[in-house]
Coordinates of C-alpha atoms and ligand atoms in Angstrom, one line a residue:
X1 CA 37.9 3.4 4.2
X2 CA 34.3 4.3 2.3
X3 CA 33.0 6.4 4.0
X4 CA 29.4 4.4 3.0
X5 CA 31.3 1.3 4.9
X6 CA 32.4 3.0 8.1
X7 CA 30.7 0.7 10.8
X8 CA 27.2 1.9 11.8
X9 CA 24.6 1.7 14.8
X10 CA 21.5 2.5 15.7
X11 CA 18.5 1.8 18.3
X12 CA 16.0 0.1 16.2
X13 CA 13.1 0.6 18.8
X14 CA 11.9 3.7 19.8
X15 CA 13.6 5.5 22.2
X16 CA 11.7 5.1 25.1
X17 CA 11.0 3.4 28.9
X18 CA 10.1 0.2 27.8
X19 CA 11.5 -3.9 28.8
X20 CA 13.9 -3.2 26.0
X21 CA 15.6 -1.6 23.8
X22 CA 17.3 -3.4 20.2
X23 CA 20.6 -1.8 19.4
X24 CA 21.8 -2.8 16.2
X25 CA 25.4 -2.7 14.8
X26 CA 26.7 -3.1 11.1
X27 CA 30.2 -2.7 9.5
X28 CA 32.9 -5.6 8.3
X29 CA 34.8 -5.0 11.8
X30 CA 32.0 -4.5 14.1
X31 CA 32.9 -7.9 16.0
X32 CA 36.3 -7.3 17.0
X33 CA 35.6 -3.5 17.8
X34 CA 32.7 -4.4 20.2
X35 CA 34.7 -7.8 21.5
X36 CA 36.8 -6.3 24.1
X37 CA 33.4 -4.8 25.6
X38 CA 31.5 -8.1 25.9
X39 CA 32.0 -9.9 29.1
X40 CA 31.1 -13.4 30.0
X41 CA 28.7 -13.7 32.3
X42 CA 30.2 -16.9 34.3
X43 CA 34.2 -15.7 34.1
X44 CA 34.4 -12.1 33.4
X45 CA 36.3 -13.0 30.8
X46 CA 36.0 -10.8 27.4
X47 CA 34.4 -12.8 24.4
X48 CA 36.6 -13.4 20.9
X49 CA 32.7 -12.3 18.6
X50 CA 35.3 -12.6 15.5
X51 CA 36.3 -16.6 17.2
X52 CA 32.2 -17.3 18.1
X53 CA 31.7 -16.1 14.3
X54 CA 33.7 -18.3 13.3
X55 CA 33.1 -21.3 15.1
X56 CA 29.6 -20.7 13.9
X57 CA 30.5 -20.8 11.2
X58 CA 28.5 -18.0 9.5
X59 CA 25.2 -18.6 11.1
X60 CA 23.7 -16.5 13.6
X61 CA 24.5 -17.2 17.3
X62 CA 22.9 -15.6 20.6
X63 CA 24.9 -15.2 23.5
X64 CA 23.4 -13.3 27.0
X65 CA 26.6 -11.6 28.5
X66 CA 27.4 -8.2 29.8
X67 CA 29.0 -5.2 28.2
X68 CA 31.2 -2.8 30.1
X69 CA 32.8 1.2 29.1
X70 CA 36.1 2.2 28.1
X71 CA 36.8 2.1 31.9
X72 CA 35.3 -1.5 32.4
X73 CA 32.0 -0.2 33.9
X74 CA 29.0 -2.5 33.5
X75 CA 27.1 -1.2 31.2
X76 CA 24.4 -3.5 31.1
X77 CA 23.5 -7.4 31.0
X78 CA 22.3 -7.8 27.3
X79 CA 21.2 -10.6 25.0
X80 CA 23.5 -9.9 21.9
X81 CA 23.3 -11.6 18.1
X82 CA 25.8 -11.8 15.7
X83 CA 25.1 -12.5 11.9
X84 CA 28.1 -13.0 10.4
X85 CA 28.3 -11.5 6.9
X86 CA 27.2 -12.8 4.1
X87 CA 23.6 -14.3 5.8
X88 CA 22.8 -10.8 7.7
X89 CA 19.6 -7.9 6.7
X90 CA 22.9 -6.2 5.6
X91 CA 24.9 -7.9 4.0
X92 CA 27.8 -6.5 6.6
X93 CA 28.6 -8.3 10.1
X94 CA 25.8 -7.5 12.2
X95 CA 25.3 -7.6 15.6
X96 CA 21.9 -6.7 17.5
X97 CA 22.1 -6.3 21.5
X98 CA 18.9 -6.2 23.9
X99 CA 19.7 -3.9 26.8
X100 CA 16.9 -3.3 29.3
X101 CA 14.6 -0.7 27.6
X102 CA 16.0 2.7 29.9
X103 CA 17.1 5.8 28.2
X104 CA 20.0 6.2 30.3
X105 CA 21.3 2.4 29.5
X106 CA 20.6 3.2 25.5
X107 CA 22.5 6.0 26.0
X108 CA 25.5 5.2 27.9
X109 CA 26.0 2.1 24.9
X110 CA 26.0 4.5 22.0
X111 CA 28.4 7.2 23.8
X112 CA 30.5 3.5 23.8
X113 CA 29.8 2.6 20.5
X114 CA 30.7 6.4 19.2
X115 CA 33.7 6.1 21.0
X116 CA 35.6 3.1 20.0
X117 CA 34.8 4.4 16.1
X118 CA 31.5 4.0 15.4
X119 CA 28.9 6.6 14.0
X120 CA 24.9 7.1 14.1
X121 CA 23.2 5.4 11.2
X122 CA 21.5 7.8 8.8
X123 CA 17.7 6.4 8.3
X124 CA 17.5 3.1 6.4
X125 CA 21.3 3.2 6.2
X126 CA 21.1 -0.6 6.9
X127 CA 18.8 -1.2 4.3
X128 CA 21.2 0.5 1.6
X129 CA 23.7 -1.3 2.4
X130 CA 21.3 -4.5 1.9
X131 CA 20.8 -3.0 -1.1
X132 CA 24.5 -2.6 -2.1
X133 CA 25.4 -5.3 -1.5
X134 CA 22.6 -7.3 -3.5
X135 CA 20.8 -8.6 -0.6
X136 CA 17.5 -6.8 -1.5
X137 CA 16.8 -4.6 -5.0
X138 CA 15.4 -1.3 -4.4
X139 CA 11.9 -2.9 -5.1
X140 CA 11.9 -5.2 -2.0
X141 CA 13.5 -2.5 -0.2
X142 CA 10.6 0.0 -1.0
X143 CA 8.4 -2.6 0.5
X144 CA 10.0 -3.0 3.3
X145 CA 9.7 1.0 3.9
X146 CA 6.3 0.2 4.0
X147 CA 6.2 -3.1 5.6
X148 CA 6.8 -0.4 8.5
X149 CA 4.6 2.6 7.5
X150 CA 1.5 0.8 5.8
X151 CA -1.6 1.9 8.1
X152 CA -3.4 -0.6 7.3
X153 CA -3.6 -4.0 7.1
X154 CA -4.0 -4.0 2.7
X155 CA -0.6 -1.8 3.4
X156 CA 0.9 -4.3 4.9
X157 CA -0.4 -7.2 2.9
X158 CA 0.8 -5.6 -0.4
X159 CA 4.3 -4.1 1.3
X160 CA 4.9 -8.1 2.2
X161 CA 4.4 -9.4 -1.3
X162 CA 7.0 -7.2 -2.7
X163 CA 9.2 -7.9 -0.1
X164 CA 8.6 -11.2 -1.2
X165 CA 10.3 -10.7 -4.7
X166 CA 7.2 -10.6 -6.7
X167 CA 7.6 -7.1 -8.2
X168 CA 11.4 -7.7 -8.8
X169 CA 10.0 -10.9 -10.5
X170 CA 7.6 -9.5 -12.6
X171 CA 10.5 -6.7 -13.7
X172 CA 13.4 -9.2 -14.3
X173 CA 10.8 -11.1 -16.9
X174 CA 10.0 -8.4 -18.9
X175 CA 13.3 -7.0 -19.2
X176 CA 14.2 -10.8 -20.5
X177 CA 11.6 -10.0 -23.4
X178 CA 13.0 -6.6 -23.8
X179 CA 16.2 -7.5 -23.8
X180 CA 15.1 -10.5 -26.5
X181 CA 13.9 -7.7 -28.9
X182 CA 17.6 -5.9 -28.8
X183 CA 18.8 -8.6 -29.9
X184 CA 17.8 -9.0 -33.0
X185 CA 18.1 -5.2 -33.4
X186 CA 21.8 -5.4 -31.9
X187 CA 22.0 -8.5 -34.9
X188 CA 21.2 -5.9 -37.5
X189 CA 23.2 -3.1 -36.0
X190 CA 26.3 -5.2 -35.9
X191 CA 25.6 -7.9 -39.0
X192 CA 24.9 -7.3 -42.8
X193 CA 21.6 -9.1 -44.5
X194 CA 23.1 -12.1 -46.0
X195 CA 24.3 -12.9 -42.3
X196 CA 21.3 -12.6 -40.1
X197 CA 18.8 -12.0 -42.6
X198 CA 16.6 -9.1 -43.8
X199 CA 15.9 -6.3 -41.4
X200 CA 12.1 -6.5 -40.8
X201 CA 11.5 -4.8 -37.7
X202 CA 7.9 -5.2 -38.0
X203 CA 8.4 -9.2 -36.9
X204 CA 9.2 -7.3 -33.6
X205 CA 5.7 -5.8 -32.8
X206 CA 3.7 -8.7 -31.5
X207 CA 6.4 -8.8 -29.2
X208 CA 6.7 -5.3 -27.9
X209 CA 2.7 -5.1 -28.0
X210 CA 2.9 -8.5 -26.0
X211 CA 5.7 -6.4 -23.6
X212 CA 3.5 -3.1 -23.5
X213 CA 0.3 -4.9 -22.7
X214 CA 1.5 -6.5 -19.5
X215 CA 3.5 -3.2 -19.2
X216 CA -0.2 -1.4 -19.1
X217 CA -1.7 -4.1 -16.6
X218 CA 1.3 -3.7 -14.2
X219 CA 0.9 0.3 -14.5
X220 CA -2.9 -0.3 -13.5
X221 CA -2.0 -1.7 -10.2
X222 CA -0.9 0.9 -8.9
X223 CA -4.0 2.9 -8.3
X224 CA -5.9 -0.7 -7.4
X225 CA -2.8 -1.0 -4.9
X226 CA -3.5 2.2 -4.0
X227 CA -6.8 1.3 -2.7
X228 CA -5.5 -1.7 -1.2
X229 CA -3.1 0.5 1.1
X230 CA -5.9 3.1 1.9
X231 CA -9.1 1.9 2.2
X232 CA -12.0 1.4 -0.2
X233 CA -13.9 4.2 0.0
X234 CA -17.5 4.2 1.6
X235 CA -19.8 7.0 1.0
X236 CA -22.5 7.4 3.2
X237 CA -25.6 9.5 1.9
X238 CA -29.0 10.6 1.8
X239 CA -31.8 13.2 2.6
X240 CA -31.8 14.0 6.5
X241 CA -32.7 12.1 8.6
X242 CA -32.3 9.1 7.1
X243 CA -30.2 7.4 9.4
X244 CA -26.8 7.7 8.0
X245 CA -25.3 8.3 11.3
X246 CA -26.8 5.9 12.9
X247 CA -25.9 3.4 9.6
X248 CA -22.4 4.8 10.7
X249 CA -22.2 4.5 13.9
X250 CA -23.3 0.6 13.8
X251 CA -20.6 0.2 11.1
X252 CA -18.3 1.7 13.7
X253 CA -19.3 0.0 16.7
X254 CA -19.2 3.4 18.8
X255 CA -21.2 6.6 18.6
X256 CA -18.9 8.4 16.9
X257 CA -21.5 10.9 15.0
X258 CA -24.7 13.2 16.7
X259 CA -27.7 11.6 16.1
X260 CA -30.9 13.3 16.6
X261 CA -34.5 13.5 15.2
X262 CA -33.5 17.4 13.9
X263 CA -33.1 16.8 10.7
X264 CA -29.3 18.7 9.3
X265 CA -27.9 17.2 12.2
X266 CA -24.9 16.2 11.2
X267 CA -23.0 19.7 8.9
X268 CA -19.1 18.2 8.3
X269 CA -18.2 15.2 6.4
X270 CA -16.6 12.8 9.0
X271 CA -14.3 10.2 7.9
X272 CA -13.0 7.2 9.4
X273 CA -11.0 4.1 8.8
X274 CA -13.4 0.3 8.9
X275 CA -12.2 -3.0 9.0
X276 CA -14.7 -6.0 7.6
X277 CA -12.9 -9.4 7.6
X278 CA -9.8 -7.8 7.7
X279 CA -10.3 -5.5 4.8
X280 CA -9.7 -1.9 5.0
X281 CA -12.2 1.2 4.1
X282 CA -13.0 4.4 5.0
X283 CA -16.2 5.4 5.7
X284 CA -17.6 8.6 5.6
X285 CA -21.0 10.5 6.9
X286 CA -22.3 13.4 5.7
X287 CA -24.9 16.5 5.8
X288 CA -28.4 14.9 4.5
X289 CA -28.9 15.8 0.7
X290 CA -31.8 18.9 0.4
X291 CA -32.3 22.5 -0.6
X292 CA -31.4 24.8 2.5
X293 CA -31.5 28.4 3.6
X294 CA -29.0 28.1 6.3
X295 CA -25.8 29.1 5.4
X296 CA -23.5 26.2 7.4
X297 CA -26.0 23.5 6.4
X298 CA -26.1 24.5 2.5
X299 CA -22.0 23.8 3.0
X300 CA -22.2 21.0 4.0
X301 CA -24.7 19.3 1.6
X302 CA -22.2 20.8 -1.1
X303 CA -19.3 18.8 1.2
X304 CA -21.8 15.4 0.7
X305 CA -22.1 15.8 -2.8
X306 CA -18.8 16.6 -3.6
X307 CA -17.4 13.1 -1.3
X308 CA -19.7 11.1 -3.6
X309 CA -17.8 12.3 -6.0
X310 CA -14.8 9.8 -5.1
X311 CA -16.0 7.4 -3.4
X312 CA -16.2 4.5 -4.6
X313 CA -18.7 3.3 -2.6
X314 CA -22.4 5.0 -2.2
X315 CA -25.0 3.6 0.4
X316 CA -27.5 5.6 -0.8
X317 CA -29.6 5.7 2.6
X318 CA -33.5 5.8 2.5
X319 CA -36.0 5.9 4.6
X320 CA -39.0 4.2 3.9
X321 CA -40.8 3.6 7.2
X322 CA -43.5 6.3 7.3
X323 CA -45.1 5.5 3.5
X324 CA -47.9 3.4 2.4
X325 CA -47.0 0.3 0.8
X326 CA -48.2 1.3 -2.8
X327 CA -45.7 4.2 -2.4
X328 CA -42.7 2.6 -1.7
X329 CA -41.2 1.6 -5.7
X330 CA -42.3 5.5 -6.5
X331 CA -40.3 6.0 -3.7
X332 CA -37.2 4.6 -4.0
X333 CA -37.2 5.0 -7.8
X334 CA -37.5 8.6 -7.4
X335 CA -34.5 9.0 -4.9
X336 CA -31.6 7.1 -7.1
X337 CA -33.1 9.3 -9.8
X338 CA -32.7 12.5 -7.7
X339 CA -29.0 11.4 -6.6
X340 CA -27.9 10.3 -10.1
X341 CA -29.2 13.8 -11.6
X342 CA -27.4 16.0 -8.5
X343 CA -24.0 13.8 -8.8
X344 CA -21.9 13.3 -12.4
X345 CA -20.6 9.0 -11.3
X346 CA -18.0 7.3 -13.3
X347 CA -18.9 3.6 -14.0
X348 CA -16.7 2.4 -11.8
X349 CA -18.4 4.1 -9.1
X350 CA -21.1 1.4 -7.4
X351 CA -24.4 2.3 -5.3
X352 CA -26.2 0.4 -2.7
X353 CA -29.2 1.6 -2.1
X354 CA -30.0 0.9 1.8
X355 CA -33.4 1.6 3.3
X356 CA -32.8 2.2 6.9
X357 CA -34.6 1.3 10.7
X358 CA -35.9 -1.8 9.5
X359 CA -37.1 -2.2 12.7
X360 CA -39.8 0.6 12.6
X361 CA -40.9 -1.3 8.7
X362 CA -44.4 -3.6 9.3
X363 CA -44.2 -7.2 7.1
X364 CA -46.3 -5.6 4.6
X365 CA -43.4 -3.1 3.8
X366 CA -41.1 -5.6 4.1
X367 CA -42.5 -7.2 1.4
X368 CA -42.9 -4.6 -0.8
X369 CA -39.1 -4.5 -0.6
X370 CA -38.8 -8.0 -1.5
X371 CA -41.1 -7.6 -5.2
X372 CA -38.7 -4.5 -5.6
X373 CA -35.7 -6.5 -5.3
X374 CA -37.1 -9.2 -7.3
X375 CA -39.0 -6.9 -10.7
X376 CA -35.3 -4.1 -10.0
X377 CA -33.9 -4.7 -13.4
X378 CA -37.4 -4.3 -15.0
X379 CA -37.9 -0.7 -13.3
X380 CA -34.2 0.7 -13.2
X381 CA -33.5 -0.5 -16.7
X382 CA -34.2 3.3 -17.7
X383 CA -31.7 4.9 -15.5
X384 CA -29.3 6.5 -16.7
X385 CA -25.9 5.8 -15.1
X386 CA -27.6 1.9 -13.6
X387 CA -24.5 0.3 -14.3
X388 CA -23.3 1.8 -10.9
X389 CA -26.1 0.1 -9.3
X390 CA -25.0 -3.1 -6.8
X391 CA -26.0 -5.7 -7.8
X392 CA -29.5 -4.8 -8.4
X393 CA -30.5 -5.0 -4.8
X394 CA -31.8 -2.6 -2.3
X395 CA -30.4 -3.8 0.7
X396 CA -32.1 -3.5 4.5
X397 CA -30.2 -2.8 6.8
X398 CA -29.8 0.3 9.9
X399 CA -28.5 -1.6 13.0
X400 CA -28.3 -5.2 11.8
X401 CA -25.2 -3.8 9.4
X402 CA -24.6 -7.6 8.0
X403 CA -26.0 -7.8 4.9
X404 CA -23.9 -4.3 4.0
X405 CA -21.1 -5.8 5.4
X406 CA -20.9 -8.7 3.2
X407 CA -22.1 -6.7 0.0
X408 CA -18.6 -4.2 0.7
X409 CA -16.6 -6.7 1.6
X410 CA -17.6 -8.5 -2.3
X411 CA -17.4 -4.5 -3.8
X412 CA -13.9 -4.8 -1.9
X413 CA -12.5 -7.6 -3.7
X414 CA -14.1 -6.0 -7.5
X415 CA -12.6 -3.0 -6.6
X416 CA -9.3 -4.6 -5.7
X417 CA -9.2 -6.9 -7.8
X418 CA -6.1 -8.9 -8.5
X419 CA -3.7 -7.2 -6.8
X420 CA -4.4 -8.6 -3.4
X421 CA -3.4 -12.1 -5.0
X422 CA -0.2 -13.0 -3.4
X423 CA 1.5 -13.7 -7.0
X424 CA 0.2 -10.7 -8.5
X425 CA 3.0 -8.2 -8.8
X426 CA 1.7 -4.7 -7.8
X427 CA 3.8 -0.9 -8.0
X428 CA 3.6 0.5 -4.7
X429 CA 5.3 3.6 -5.1
X430 CA 5.1 6.6 -7.6
X431 CA 8.4 6.6 -8.5
X432 CA 8.2 2.6 -10.1
X433 CA 4.9 3.9 -11.3
X434 CA 6.9 6.6 -13.6
X435 CA 9.3 3.7 -14.2
X436 CA 6.7 1.9 -16.0
X437 CA 5.0 4.2 -17.8
X438 CA 8.7 5.6 -19.0
X439 CA 9.5 2.1 -21.0
X440 CA 6.0 2.3 -21.8
X441 CA 6.6 5.6 -23.7
X442 CA 9.5 4.4 -25.0
X443 CA 8.1 1.9 -26.6
X444 CA 4.9 2.9 -28.2
X445 CA 7.4 5.1 -29.7
X446 CA 9.2 2.3 -30.8
X447 CA 6.5 1.1 -32.9
X448 CA 6.1 4.3 -34.3
X449 CA 9.6 4.2 -35.8
X450 CA 8.8 0.6 -36.7
X451 CA 5.4 1.6 -39.1
X452 CA 8.0 3.2 -40.6
X453 CA 10.7 0.7 -40.9
X454 CA 13.7 3.1 -39.7
X455 CA 17.1 2.7 -38.2
X456 CA 17.4 -0.4 -36.1
X457 CA 20.1 2.0 -33.9
X458 CA 17.0 5.0 -33.3
X459 CA 14.4 1.6 -32.7
X460 CA 17.7 0.3 -30.4
X461 CA 18.0 3.2 -28.6
X462 CA 14.1 3.5 -27.0
X463 CA 14.5 -0.5 -26.3
X464 CA 17.5 0.7 -24.6
X465 CA 15.5 3.2 -22.8
X466 CA 12.1 1.2 -21.7
X467 CA 14.6 -1.8 -20.6
X468 CA 17.0 1.2 -18.0
X469 CA 14.0 2.1 -16.8
X470 CA 12.8 -1.2 -16.2
X471 CA 16.4 -1.4 -14.6
X472 CA 15.7 1.7 -12.7
X473 CA 12.3 -0.2 -10.6
X474 CA 15.2 -2.9 -8.9
X475 CA 17.6 -0.7 -9.1
X476 CA 20.3 -2.6 -10.8
X477 CA 21.4 1.1 -12.1
X478 CA 21.6 3.5 -9.0
X479 CA 22.7 7.0 -8.9
X480 CA 23.5 8.2 -5.6
X481 CA 20.8 11.1 -5.2
X482 CA 18.1 8.0 -5.8
X483 CA 19.8 5.9 -3.3
X484 CA 19.6 9.3 -0.7
X485 CA 16.0 10.3 -1.5
X486 CA 14.4 7.0 -1.0
X487 CA 15.9 6.1 2.5
X488 CA 15.7 9.1 3.5
X489 CA 12.0 8.3 4.1
X490 CA 13.1 5.4 6.5
X491 CA 12.9 4.7 10.6
X492 CA 16.8 4.7 11.9
X493 CA 18.2 1.7 12.4
X494 CA 16.2 -0.2 9.7
Ligands
GDP501 N1 -35.7 3.3 15.0 C1 -35.2 3.5 14.3 N2 -34.9 4.9 14.4 C2 -33.4 5.0 13.6 C3 -32.9 4.3 12.5 N3 -32.0 4.8 12.4 C4 -31.9 6.3 12.6 N4 -33.4 6.5 13.4 C5 -33.7 7.4 14.1 O1 -33.6 8.4 13.2 C6 -33.3 10.0 13.0 C7 -32.3 10.1 12.2 O2 -30.9 9.5 12.2 P1 -29.7 10.0 11.8 O3 -28.6 8.9 11.8 O4 -29.2 11.4 12.3 O5 -30.3 10.4 10.3 P2 -29.3 11.1 9.3 O6 -29.9 12.8 9.4 O7 -29.4 10.6 7.8 O8 -27.3 11.0 9.8 C8 -32.2 9.9 14.8 O9 -34.0 10.1 15.5 C9 -32.6 8.1 15.2 O10 -33.0 7.8 16.7 C10 -33.4 2.7 13.2 O11 -32.6 2.2 12.4 N5 -34.1 2.2 14.0
MG502 MG1 -26.0 12.7 10.2

C-alpha cells in the first residue's frame, strides 16, 4: 500500500483534561479495521461500520457506542461519527470519536489504534490527503491553516474567504485567460500562416496587459491583507504630558500604561491589540518627544520616532488646556509642523491631530478649536506632507474616545480597502505572493519579446511559465517537498 494512504489517526483537540477529546481516523479501511472494537450499548454486539456506511448511503452517520480494546475491556462510551468517502474532509473514509476528555482514556484508545495497524498522523496530514484527493486545492488548504492560527478577527475573515475558494476562482480565471493567449501562439507554432493567418504577436498585447494588471492588483492584496490580519498600526505620539498614556489606557479600557504628572514617564514603546467594531488595530504608546539629557529617555524618544515610521495612523496628541485662546491656532500648527520636520512620512501614512484633556478645556478654548477646524484647509495649505493629515480635522478627545474610535474605524476601511469584501480575492501567504510575482515577471518579459516580434516558441514558453506559477498557487502542479513544507506548519489532527 502507498505509505500516503495507510490509515492514520490523531487527537484533533488539545491533549488536556477537558469535557471531550475528539479523535479523527482516516483511511480506506478504517471502518473495517475498527468495527470489531465497537459495541452497541444495548446488546453489546459489535457494530459493523462498513454496513452502517452502506445503509447511510454515503452520508455521515452518528452513533452512541462503546469502544473496547483487544482484551475486550471497555475503553469508554463514546459518540462516533462515520463520514464515508468521498463526502468527508480528507476524501477517504473518516471516523470521528468523542471520548471523555481524560488523557488516560485517549492514550488507551490511541494504543488500540496503533496495535490494529493504524499510525499517528503527521501535522496537516488529513488536509494533505484532502488536497491529494481533490477535495480542496492548495490555496484553500493554506486558508484552513490560517483559519486555525489567525490571531485576529480580520485574519479569520480573510482565511474564510480563501477556504470558500475566492482566490482559487481568481487564479482559475487568470489561468483561462493565459491559456487563450497560449492558443494563438501554439497555432502559429503548429500551423503555417496560410492556415492560421500572419503571425502578429502584437495583437496579444492588450490581453497580456489586462492579465498583468489583474495580477498586479492581486499582488497588492498581500500587503493590505497582512494589515487586515495583523491589525492597522496606530501610534500615539506627542510631547511629554500631552495625555498619550491616558488616551492609550482609555482606548484599551484598562490601566495598561503608567500615567503621572511627571513629564517623561513613558520610556519604552508599549504595544497592544485593540479591536474596535470588529476591526483589528495594533495600538502603540510612546515616550513624549522632547530634547533631553536623560540617556534612557533619549533612547525612548528615538524609539517613538522610529515607531512613527512604520505607523499606518499617527495620533498626534496635543495639550492646549493651559493656553490662551489667542495662542491655540498657532500652537496646533506649530506642533504639526514640528512633527512633520522630525519624521519623514509616506503619503499613505495618516496623521490624526488629537487635542487631549477635553474635561479641562473652557468653552472658549473649545470654540477656538471648532474655528480652527473650519479654517483647517486654509491654515494648513502650506504644509509639506499635508496629504497625511486626517480628513483635515482636529479631534477633541481624551477619556471620551468615541470620535477618535469612529475615525480609526474609517481609516481602517480606507487602509484595508477592497480586500475585506468577501467576493475579492486576497493573497494570504508569501508563497502565493511569490508565485503571482513570478507570473507577472514572465508576462512582462513576454511583452519585451513581442515588441521585437520574437519566435512564437520563445513567447509561448514564457506564457507557460506564468501559467505554471498560477497553477502552483492552487497546487495543480505539486512537488512533494512543497507539500511537506506547507503541511509541516499545520496542527496534528487537521
Ligand atoms: N484632567 C485630565 N487630565 C489628564 C487627561 N489626560 C491626561 N491627563 C493628565 O496629564 C498628565 C500626563 O498624562 P499622561 O497620560 O501620562 O501623558 P503622556 O506623558 O503624554 O503619556 C497626568 O497627570 C494625567 O493625569 C485628561 O483627559 N483629563
Ligand atoms: Mg506616557
